[in-house]
RNA sequence: GCGUUGAUGGUCUAGUGGUAUGACUGUGGCCUUCCAAGCCACAAACCCGGGUUCGAAUCCCGGUCGGCGCACCA
């Protein structure tokens, strides 16, 4: 069993991850989160909220998982997700069908699959790799399509990313943030891609959870006011240049910006924030790197893009977060599609006095002359230059129609105009997290097998046994503390229940376990990553003390029942040193 | 999607044309004392569909799911 199998086997057995629809045989690309998995996932998301929503102030919104066609036409997903592909019947290589017929037609990308097939046949297009015969063109549409409403309905798609729901709310959001850049918005939710052949368990899913932030910034100012916070952090950077040399470099973010490796401070800040987040949820620092997209792999509209990649035993480096400067691409696309201006007005510090050439058509005269067309004529006149207007009769052309305008109908002058601001289309910085991949990576990095001394027993030779333990950070461990009466005796169950209730009132997730020997129960809790165990024994009845056991060190202290919930809370949330919580016992 | 390979309790596994082996886990009980190994009892499985057969978990075909290779991963 490799590490992946060990983690997945444990995840399945202990209620973290289950194959969906298993009762009916299952379907690839879907996973259920069991009791511990859901809790772990929620704790990871909660830390994400703590950083992005509370600390950064990027409020969370929630938009439908189904989107209408226009959204995905504008975003490019309808076109981009339905490339026709042809596979070679000889060598099996797949090619973009429209690219294959580019040389024999002008309109390759506007053809139906049948038309492409016919062109391939008529022009004897063969496989560019091996010269073999090509199969029929077929669509690879990675979006799930559905119908909204009865009958054939209106086309809808399950969203392939949460981002579009935020872009299309730009105007509302801009107003919410009182029209001041920068501002950001976040969404945590499900996205859907109908992958052709999902494998690799939870690494590639058809339904998955994204946590995305869209941060709208002034394109003229991509400095970050709090950059200092991460400026000195040293990260494993795998830059475009580094990839050519196949070397990952440890560089401080400040230096990466100064030397131009990272495009600008704002992006670097968010790389820093991602680094902070991933380590806080328990990703091992030396199994984490940031890889820059190569020029040819980056979407054409992006300026710079970095992926956070995590090293896993089976899959190697797995992309878990993408941090991109998407420029104004999305807002432009939706502005065009919806015919609505998606921009903010930025007031200058000082109004600018601008020399302007101003044309003033006399509408009183234009009106009777051109009737219904006079407004369009005036528009054109206003945009003309002084030279073009300085003639006897001005001839203009609107949609093939000619208009002759006598020059005495207009006046023009050079004027000084006060301009107090300008309209700008913000650029978008987008950190996009794949929560499921992160959750798996956290489990893998937390997973450990340790050899520990076995209990003495003459009949068994081995003096060591394997302890399986998930070393989750306290903050993300699904079960935060186990309450264990040493024996199943009523006099022990009473105080145990009391302690459990006090902990629960404090908001701590407790598992109560009275079944089996104490050693077995410790091991059970090690395996699901419970950081602390409280054991109630007969001494408790005498002096109101219990033992607390630390999962990682297996050390125990004896401490008072009084305020035990505060002690546990401090251990989990405030990084209190375990050894300070009581008297160490051997 | 193509090729290849596998599928037996929760987990790991034995096995056969006549309904299944063992271990671990789990549950209940016993146990005055702390790291899975004590005692008693209990629970729990042949991936799905079709075919051959008196009878199929076993043989054959198809599917599903998993692994691997190829392709795909905006």
XYZ file of C-alpha atoms (C1' of nucleotides) in Angstrom:
660
model
C 0.000 0.000 0.000
C 1.407 3.373 -0.900
C 0.784 6.475 1.159
C -2.255 7.493 -0.901
C -3.896 4.126 -0.368
C -3.152 4.265 3.348
C -4.707 7.709 3.664
C -7.750 6.871 1.557
C -8.251 3.575 3.355
C -8.183 5.353 6.712
C -10.396 8.138 5.351
C -12.962 5.619 4.201
C -12.867 3.497 7.330
C -13.039 6.376 9.774
C -15.656 8.488 8.032
C -13.713 11.201 6.225
C -14.283 10.360 2.560
C -16.646 7.954 0.925
C -17.274 7.184 -2.682
C -20.619 8.694 -3.605
C -23.552 6.469 -4.532
C -21.633 3.418 -3.365
C -24.898 1.617 -2.643
C -25.571 1.624 -6.376
C -22.024 0.933 -7.464
C -20.663 4.457 -7.365
C -19.791 6.954 -10.064
C -16.341 8.276 -10.808
C -15.640 11.864 -9.874
C -17.959 12.181 -6.889
C -17.076 11.861 -3.226
C -19.100 12.205 -0.043
C -17.616 13.792 3.012
C -18.413 11.654 6.037
C -18.863 12.960 9.586
C -15.179 13.663 10.170
C -14.515 14.742 6.582
C -17.281 17.346 6.612
C -16.065 18.681 9.913
C -12.462 18.846 8.755
C -13.535 20.567 5.541
C -15.598 23.085 7.449
C -12.689 23.872 9.750
C -10.412 24.474 6.759
C -13.046 26.718 5.177
C -13.488 28.521 8.448
C -9.813 29.440 8.598
C -10.084 30.623 4.998
C -12.985 32.854 6.050
C -10.995 34.087 9.017
C -8.247 35.246 6.658
C -10.127 36.419 3.588
C -13.448 37.616 4.921
C -12.592 38.864 8.380
C -8.957 39.882 8.077
C -8.924 41.105 4.469
C -12.504 42.331 4.554
C -13.601 40.570 1.385
C -17.244 39.885 2.149
C -18.683 36.529 1.216
C -21.590 36.198 -1.164
C -23.563 33.236 -2.429
C -24.767 32.910 -6.002
C -26.546 30.069 -7.799
C -24.615 27.010 -8.880
C -26.578 27.128 -12.130
C -25.851 29.938 -14.536
C -27.656 31.066 -17.649
C -26.062 30.711 -21.046
C -25.126 34.380 -21.528
C -22.822 34.322 -18.520
C -20.771 31.473 -19.879
C -20.821 32.812 -23.415
C -19.322 36.015 -22.042
C -16.815 34.192 -19.830
C -15.693 32.090 -22.766
C -16.681 28.787 -21.188
C -19.312 27.931 -23.786
C -16.769 28.286 -26.562
C -13.813 27.115 -24.554
C -15.503 24.099 -23.080
C -16.923 22.648 -26.284
C -13.921 22.153 -28.489
C -14.567 19.548 -31.155
C -11.914 16.869 -31.007
C -10.836 14.258 -33.546
C -8.915 11.201 -32.543
C -6.572 9.390 -34.860
C -7.740 5.820 -35.360
C -4.190 4.607 -35.853
C -2.197 6.191 -33.053
C -4.997 7.446 -30.803
C -3.713 11.014 -30.660
C -6.460 13.656 -30.213
C -6.539 16.960 -32.077
C -8.709 20.026 -32.141
C -10.940 19.344 -35.134
C -11.156 23.001 -36.122
C -7.382 23.248 -36.175
C -7.128 20.288 -38.521
C -9.204 22.007 -41.199
C -7.771 25.476 -40.761
C -5.782 25.174 -43.979
C -8.726 24.214 -46.128
C -11.355 26.653 -44.895
C -11.608 30.233 -43.696
C -14.302 29.518 -41.161
C -12.882 26.550 -39.304
C -14.169 27.582 -35.895
C -17.712 28.196 -37.114
C -18.306 24.716 -38.495
C -20.514 22.009 -37.111
C -18.967 18.630 -36.419
C -20.653 17.175 -39.508
C -19.178 19.926 -41.666
C -15.746 19.303 -40.171
C -16.107 15.578 -40.903
C -17.034 16.324 -44.508
C -14.084 18.697 -44.938
C -11.697 16.152 -43.498
C -12.972 13.512 -45.896
C -13.106 15.756 -48.993
C -9.624 17.137 -48.415
C -8.004 13.902 -47.286
C -6.886 15.432 -43.987
C -4.923 12.838 -42.067
C -3.357 12.572 -38.639
C -0.520 15.111 -38.366
C 1.400 12.710 -36.163
C 1.333 9.449 -38.025
C -0.695 10.046 -41.189
C -3.437 7.703 -40.011
C -7.165 8.019 -40.642
C -9.049 10.397 -38.348
C -12.197 9.473 -36.491
C -15.369 11.566 -36.434
C -15.314 14.917 -34.693
C -17.038 14.949 -31.332
C -17.608 17.567 -28.675
C -15.750 17.600 -25.415
C -17.991 19.850 -23.404
C -16.773 20.077 -19.875
C -19.826 21.938 -18.598
C -22.877 20.140 -17.299
C -25.816 21.410 -19.308
C -29.369 21.558 -18.057
C -32.670 23.185 -18.933
C -34.223 25.907 -16.833
C -37.989 25.664 -16.719
C -40.350 23.176 -18.364
C -40.169 21.845 -21.891
C -36.994 22.545 -23.716
C -36.635 25.483 -21.345
C -33.803 27.930 -21.347
C -30.282 26.586 -21.484
C -28.468 26.597 -18.171
C -25.110 25.282 -17.060
C -23.726 24.157 -13.755
C -21.006 26.657 -13.025
C -17.457 25.558 -13.783
C -16.135 28.142 -11.301
C -17.681 30.343 -8.643
C -15.965 33.427 -10.074
C -18.571 34.370 -12.670
C -21.269 34.769 -10.013
C -19.115 37.475 -8.460
C -18.208 39.241 -11.711
C -21.831 39.569 -12.776
C -22.617 41.246 -9.444
C -19.910 43.822 -9.978
C -22.199 46.862 -9.991
C -23.998 45.871 -6.794
C -20.734 45.063 -5.083
C -19.139 48.290 -6.193
C -22.018 50.214 -4.640
C -21.831 48.102 -1.475
C -18.182 49.088 -1.113
C -19.085 52.727 -1.791
C -17.323 52.704 -5.151
C -13.807 52.737 -3.817
C -11.007 50.542 -5.058
C -9.640 48.188 -4.084
C -12.429 45.949 -2.842
C -12.835 42.227 -2.795
C -15.532 39.596 -2.631
C -15.396 35.908 -1.869
C -17.430 32.816 -2.402
C -17.059 29.292 -1.132
C -19.117 26.771 -2.986
C -19.490 23.901 -5.354
C -18.397 23.996 -8.954
C -18.852 21.388 -11.630
C -16.825 20.096 -14.550
C -17.869 17.066 -16.488
C -14.404 15.577 -16.655
C -13.883 13.006 -19.343
C -12.223 10.480 -17.118
C -11.752 11.566 -13.509
C -9.205 9.607 -11.548
C -6.949 10.231 -8.612
C -9.749 10.188 -6.056
C -10.517 13.524 -4.611
C -7.814 15.264 -6.694
C -9.989 15.433 -9.781
C -13.711 15.597 -9.148
C -16.765 16.348 -11.234
C -18.281 18.244 -8.325
C -15.799 20.074 -6.155
C -15.547 22.935 -3.695
C -13.838 26.158 -4.563
C -12.998 29.077 -2.366
C -12.386 32.066 -4.558
C -11.699 35.721 -3.984
C -12.102 38.346 -6.674
C -10.260 41.487 -5.730
C -10.904 44.543 -7.843
C -7.920 46.862 -7.974
C -6.915 50.074 -9.646
C -4.992 49.063 -12.774
C -2.723 52.066 -12.225
C -1.769 51.082 -8.695
C -0.954 47.498 -7.861
C 1.009 48.249 -4.718
C -0.363 46.731 -1.543
C -0.653 48.836 1.602
C 0.108 45.853 3.878
C 2.774 44.250 1.753
C 5.231 44.565 4.627
C 3.331 41.824 6.402
C 4.620 39.158 3.996
C 7.507 41.022 2.353
C 10.212 39.153 4.247
C 8.588 35.720 4.016
C 10.806 33.328 2.134
C 8.925 31.049 -0.229
C 9.811 28.239 -2.586
C 9.388 30.000 -5.910
C 9.460 28.050 -9.138
C 9.544 30.908 -11.589
C 9.215 30.690 -15.332
C 12.938 31.126 -15.611
C 13.536 28.676 -12.780
C 11.471 26.047 -14.576
C 13.719 26.292 -17.604
C 16.656 25.581 -15.314
C 14.523 23.169 -13.272
C 15.442 24.890 -10.029
C 13.182 26.055 -7.241
C 14.552 29.047 -5.398
C 13.939 30.272 -1.887
C 13.250 33.965 -2.310
C 11.757 36.630 -0.078
C 8.592 38.046 -1.605
C 10.060 41.541 -1.426
C 13.021 40.471 -3.519
C 10.795 38.634 -5.976
C 8.864 41.831 -6.605
C 11.970 43.997 -6.780
C 13.621 41.721 -9.307
C 10.462 41.486 -11.373
C 9.903 37.767 -10.862
C 6.444 38.486 -9.464
C 4.605 41.095 -11.514
C 3.636 43.384 -8.650
C 3.159 43.803 -4.908
C -0.539 43.056 -4.910
C -0.038 39.650 -6.461
C 2.942 39.000 -4.195
C 0.862 39.886 -1.125
C -1.699 37.305 -2.113
C 0.934 34.683 -2.778
C 2.120 35.452 0.751
C -1.385 35.114 2.129
C -1.870 31.777 0.387
C 1.433 30.558 1.788
C 0.297 31.584 5.254
C -3.079 29.904 4.883
C -1.729 26.600 3.597
C 0.782 26.309 6.407
C -1.816 27.240 8.978
C -4.074 24.376 7.907
C -1.107 22.043 8.197
C 0.684 21.836 4.864
C 4.368 21.068 5.390
C 6.484 24.053 4.320
C 9.022 22.085 2.327
C 6.270 20.273 0.438
C 4.876 23.555 -0.793
C 6.012 25.651 -3.720
C 4.695 28.388 -5.944
C 4.990 27.779 -9.656
C 4.661 30.539 -12.170
C 2.646 29.850 -15.290
C 4.702 29.758 -18.437
C 3.840 32.421 -20.984
C 2.232 29.910 -23.326
C 0.248 28.179 -20.598
C -1.225 31.363 -19.149
C -4.643 32.470 -20.312
C -4.102 35.165 -22.932
C -5.690 37.856 -20.781
C -3.653 37.234 -17.636
C -0.530 39.226 -16.842
C 0.942 36.857 -14.298
C -0.261 33.692 -12.640
C 1.177 31.547 -9.862
C -0.030 28.154 -8.681
C 0.481 26.918 -5.182
C 1.566 23.310 -5.555
C 1.712 20.677 -2.844
C 3.892 17.596 -2.965
C 1.984 14.360 -2.571
C 3.460 10.885 -2.498
C 1.543 9.412 -5.389
C 0.661 12.381 -7.597
C 3.774 14.491 -7.201
C 3.211 18.218 -7.234
C -0.514 18.956 -7.245
C -1.920 22.363 -8.082
C -4.190 23.477 -5.239
C -4.464 27.253 -5.615
C -4.182 29.539 -8.625
C -3.377 33.177 -8.022
C -3.831 35.239 -11.161
C -3.949 38.801 -12.318
C -6.882 38.482 -14.730
C -6.694 42.163 -15.717
C -9.994 43.658 -16.889
C -10.816 40.669 -19.067
C -13.882 39.448 -17.197
C -15.447 42.813 -16.550
C -14.912 43.767 -20.186
C -16.425 40.540 -21.400
C -19.545 40.915 -19.262
C -19.795 44.624 -20.082
C -19.819 43.816 -23.764
C -22.261 40.920 -23.472
C -24.685 42.780 -21.241
C -24.189 46.157 -22.881
C -23.626 47.726 -19.468
C -20.705 49.730 -18.228
C -18.860 47.780 -15.518
C -16.454 50.351 -14.164
C -15.853 52.707 -11.297
C -15.457 56.452 -11.370
C -12.264 57.571 -9.788
C -12.081 61.174 -8.638
C -8.722 62.906 -9.032
C -7.061 64.405 -5.992
C -7.145 67.699 -7.856
C -9.513 68.368 -10.737
C -7.599 68.617 -13.979
C -8.072 71.474 -16.396
C -8.057 70.016 -19.866
C -7.906 71.841 -23.171
C -10.613 70.456 -25.344
C -11.951 71.072 -28.794
C -15.712 71.372 -28.415
C -18.226 71.147 -31.235
C -21.689 72.580 -30.688
C -24.228 71.656 -33.319
C -27.292 73.944 -33.370
C -30.000 71.430 -32.669
C -32.683 73.991 -33.450
C -31.538 73.972 -37.038
C -30.370 70.362 -37.269
C -33.734 69.072 -36.183
C -35.889 70.368 -39.003
C -33.171 69.485 -41.501
C -32.547 65.819 -40.648
C -35.632 64.961 -38.630
C -35.236 61.593 -36.907
C -31.570 61.242 -37.928
C -30.503 64.540 -36.432
C -29.339 63.041 -33.174
C -27.024 60.611 -34.956
C -25.731 63.398 -37.177
C -24.940 65.546 -34.157
C -23.062 62.620 -32.553
C -20.819 62.319 -35.562
C -20.272 66.060 -35.747
C -19.151 66.215 -32.129
C -16.459 63.655 -32.768
C -14.970 65.454 -35.769
C -11.740 67.395 -35.814
C -11.323 71.071 -36.456
C -9.850 70.481 -39.918
C -12.743 68.321 -41.004
C -15.251 70.932 -39.907
C -13.450 73.866 -41.468
C -15.151 73.493 -44.880
C -18.214 74.941 -46.626
C -20.278 71.773 -46.516
C -19.590 68.895 -44.219
C -20.350 65.504 -45.679
C -20.914 62.706 -43.244
C -21.852 59.127 -43.690
C -24.036 57.173 -41.335
C -24.626 53.538 -42.170
C -24.264 54.215 -45.883
C -26.531 57.237 -45.835
C -25.001 60.590 -46.787
C -25.799 63.814 -45.019
C -24.668 67.230 -46.148
C -24.368 69.656 -43.254
C -23.990 73.390 -43.937
C -21.133 74.695 -41.848
C -23.102 77.622 -40.437
C -25.232 75.214 -38.498
C -22.406 74.456 -36.068
C -20.026 76.382 -33.923
C -16.853 75.130 -32.345
C -14.216 76.391 -30.041
C -11.163 75.410 -28.001
C -12.229 75.323 -24.375
C -10.723 74.571 -21.027
C -12.826 71.992 -19.260
C -12.636 70.937 -15.662
C -12.336 67.158 -15.349
C -12.592 65.924 -11.815
C -12.094 62.221 -12.404
C -12.175 59.327 -14.811
C -13.915 56.058 -15.389
C -11.706 53.033 -14.986
C -12.250 49.335 -15.402
C -10.666 47.611 -12.418
C -8.253 44.751 -12.786
C -9.016 41.530 -10.965
C -6.611 39.648 -8.736
C -8.001 36.168 -8.209
C -6.854 33.606 -5.677
C -8.764 30.424 -6.470
C -8.564 27.499 -4.042
C -9.441 23.862 -4.619
C -10.635 22.888 -1.153
C -10.921 19.151 -1.798
C -7.308 18.887 -2.949
C -6.171 20.873 0.048
C -8.140 18.626 2.378
C -6.531 15.523 0.925
C -3.066 17.088 1.114
C -3.635 18.101 4.728
C -4.563 14.513 5.551
C -1.552 13.129 3.743
C 0.855 15.539 5.392
C -0.691 14.844 8.797
C -0.503 11.081 8.308
C 2.199 9.276 10.185
C 3.146 5.806 11.301
C 5.355 5.532 14.329
C 6.977 2.615 16.015
C 6.163 2.618 19.704
C 7.139 0.170 22.430
C 4.586 -2.557 22.854
C 3.167 -3.696 26.138
C 5.203 -6.462 27.617
C 3.861 -9.824 26.764
C 5.833 -13.044 26.852
C 3.873 -14.678 24.096
C 4.634 -11.987 21.571
C 8.147 -11.476 20.292
C 7.726 -8.047 18.817
C 8.546 -5.322 21.266
C 7.360 -2.585 18.978
C 4.096 -1.894 17.284
C 2.878 0.621 14.727
C 0.932 3.650 15.813
C -1.085 5.325 13.055
C -1.669 8.975 13.779
C -3.060 11.991 11.992
C -1.144 14.944 13.357
C -3.716 17.585 12.540
C -3.136 21.025 13.901
C -5.495 21.500 16.845
C -7.431 24.151 15.001
C -8.509 21.846 12.186
C -8.852 18.514 13.981
C -12.471 17.387 13.536
C -12.743 15.897 17.010
C -11.018 18.281 19.373
C -10.952 16.259 22.540
C -11.874 12.740 23.633
C -13.415 12.129 27.024
C -12.595 8.669 28.316
C -13.727 7.091 31.565
C -10.966 4.623 32.396
C -13.465 1.868 33.016
C -17.151 1.564 32.261
C -18.236 2.210 35.812
C -21.061 4.460 36.868
C -18.913 6.338 39.356
C -16.536 7.283 36.505
C -19.247 7.899 33.906
C -20.818 10.582 36.088
C -17.826 12.971 36.213
C -16.974 12.116 32.586
C -20.403 13.268 31.474
C -19.997 16.466 33.454
C -16.677 17.256 31.803
C -18.104 16.442 28.383
C -20.997 18.840 28.905
C -18.742 21.645 30.089
C -16.576 21.224 26.987
C -19.593 21.153 24.694
C -20.970 24.317 26.223
C -17.659 25.933 25.414
C -18.233 24.962 21.770
C -15.660 22.202 21.688
C -16.395 19.075 19.690
C -16.046 16.107 22.027
C -16.119 12.416 21.397
C -17.082 10.295 24.345
C -15.644 6.828 24.193
C -16.083 4.178 26.867
C -15.657 1.083 24.770
C -12.593 -1.162 24.923
C -9.353 -0.821 26.799
C -7.906 2.615 27.402
C -4.965 1.939 25.092
C -7.282 0.997 22.268
C -9.232 4.192 22.737
C -6.084 6.310 22.629
C -5.109 4.618 19.372
C -8.550 5.133 17.911
C -8.319 8.827 18.640
C -4.765 9.036 17.313
C -6.007 7.652 14.046
C -8.638 10.346 13.568
C -6.303 13.076 14.767
C -7.915 14.000 18.079
C -5.244 16.221 19.647
C -6.111 15.672 23.314
C -7.734 13.021 25.464
C -9.085 13.503 28.953
C -9.173 10.386 31.096
C -11.290 10.089 34.220
C -10.020 7.557 36.765
C -10.630 6.678 40.405
C -8.290 9.415 41.537
C -10.723 11.862 39.988
C -13.261 10.811 42.586
C -10.845 11.670 45.375
C -9.314 14.982 44.270
C -11.163 16.224 41.181
C -8.215 15.787 38.884
C -8.026 14.116 35.486
C -5.249 13.302 33.060
C -4.833 15.029 29.719
C -2.912 13.169 27.051
C -1.183 14.910 24.185
C -1.575 13.046 20.889
C 1.793 13.913 19.364
C 4.072 13.266 22.335
C 1.805 10.795 24.121
C 2.763 12.646 27.291
C 0.245 12.965 30.082
C -0.354 15.578 32.729
C -2.637 15.486 35.698
C -4.721 18.568 36.184
C -7.803 19.854 37.939
C -11.307 19.443 36.516
C -11.857 23.093 37.340
C -11.901 25.137 34.111
C -10.763 22.172 32.073
C -12.750 23.557 29.135
C -10.650 26.751 29.202
C -7.447 24.730 29.248
C -8.527 22.647 26.252
C -9.686 25.733 24.404
C -6.326 27.445 24.984
C -4.468 24.357 23.798
C -6.485 24.227 20.591
C -6.898 27.880 19.715
C -4.128 29.701 21.538
C -1.184 27.379 21.037
C -0.762 26.980 24.770
C 2.183 24.752 25.636
C 0.851 21.360 26.685
C 3.443 20.871 29.431
C 2.138 23.956 31.266
C -1.336 22.523 31.743
C -0.637 20.253 34.692
C 1.810 18.002 36.459
C 3.599 15.674 34.119
C 3.114 11.997 34.931
C 5.151 9.090 33.640
C -12.745 7.344 -24.462
C -8.964 3.124 -25.752
C -5.919 -0.833 -23.708
C -4.676 -3.749 -19.384
C -5.778 -5.595 -14.570
C -8.604 -6.417 -10.280
C -13.431 -6.609 -7.134
C -15.348 -11.902 -0.818
C -17.958 -8.746 6.311
C -16.038 -1.955 8.245
C -10.594 -3.467 6.985
C -7.099 -7.243 5.304
C -7.799 -12.010 3.437
C -8.717 -18.006 2.453
C -11.526 -20.749 -0.802
C -14.877 -23.949 -3.888
C -20.101 -25.391 -9.796
C -23.827 -27.150 -3.979
C -24.118 -19.761 0.270
C -17.937 -19.149 2.551
C -11.940 -19.406 6.036
C -9.265 -16.685 9.367
C -7.489 -12.277 11.572
C -8.224 -7.389 12.888
C -11.979 -3.845 13.809
C -16.899 -2.955 15.953
C -20.957 -3.800 19.818
C -22.718 -5.597 24.829
C -20.933 -7.449 29.424
C -16.811 -8.543 33.122
C -12.372 -5.881 34.957
C -9.639 -0.409 40.893
C -6.049 2.156 37.164
C -3.323 4.551 31.315
C -1.121 3.423 25.408
C -4.420 -1.340 20.200
C -2.235 -8.034 22.718
C -7.208 -10.152 29.365
C -12.129 -13.091 29.882
C -17.421 -14.192 27.982
C -20.947 -13.275 24.245
C -22.713 -11.018 19.756
C -22.858 -8.629 14.879
C -21.060 -8.493 9.937
C -19.426 -10.185 3.189
C -19.100 -13.155 -2.281
C -19.846 -5.376 -7.117
C -24.356 -5.095 -10.615
C -27.188 -7.183 -14.880
C -27.779 -11.057 -18.384
C -26.423 -16.085 -20.152
C -25.007 -21.452 -19.415
C -26.662 -24.964 -15.474
C -30.998 -28.866 -11.517
C -27.997 -25.257 -9.033
C -23.457 -19.501 -10.398
C -20.091 -15.838 -5.475
C -17.285 -19.461 -8.674
C -17.794 -20.476 -15.840
C -19.168 -16.956 -20.166
C -20.843 -11.952 -21.902
C -21.961 -6.892 -20.766
C -21.787 -2.925 -17.215
C -20.086 -0.251 -12.736
C -16.147 0.990 -9.619
C -10.753 0.965 -8.478
C -5.327 0.568 -10.117
C -1.865 1.171 -14.186
C -0.533 2.978 -19.447
C -2.279 6.288 -23.539
C -5.505 10.432 -24.490
C -8.049 14.548 -21.951
C -7.574 18.210 -17.698
C -10.478 25.533 -20.792
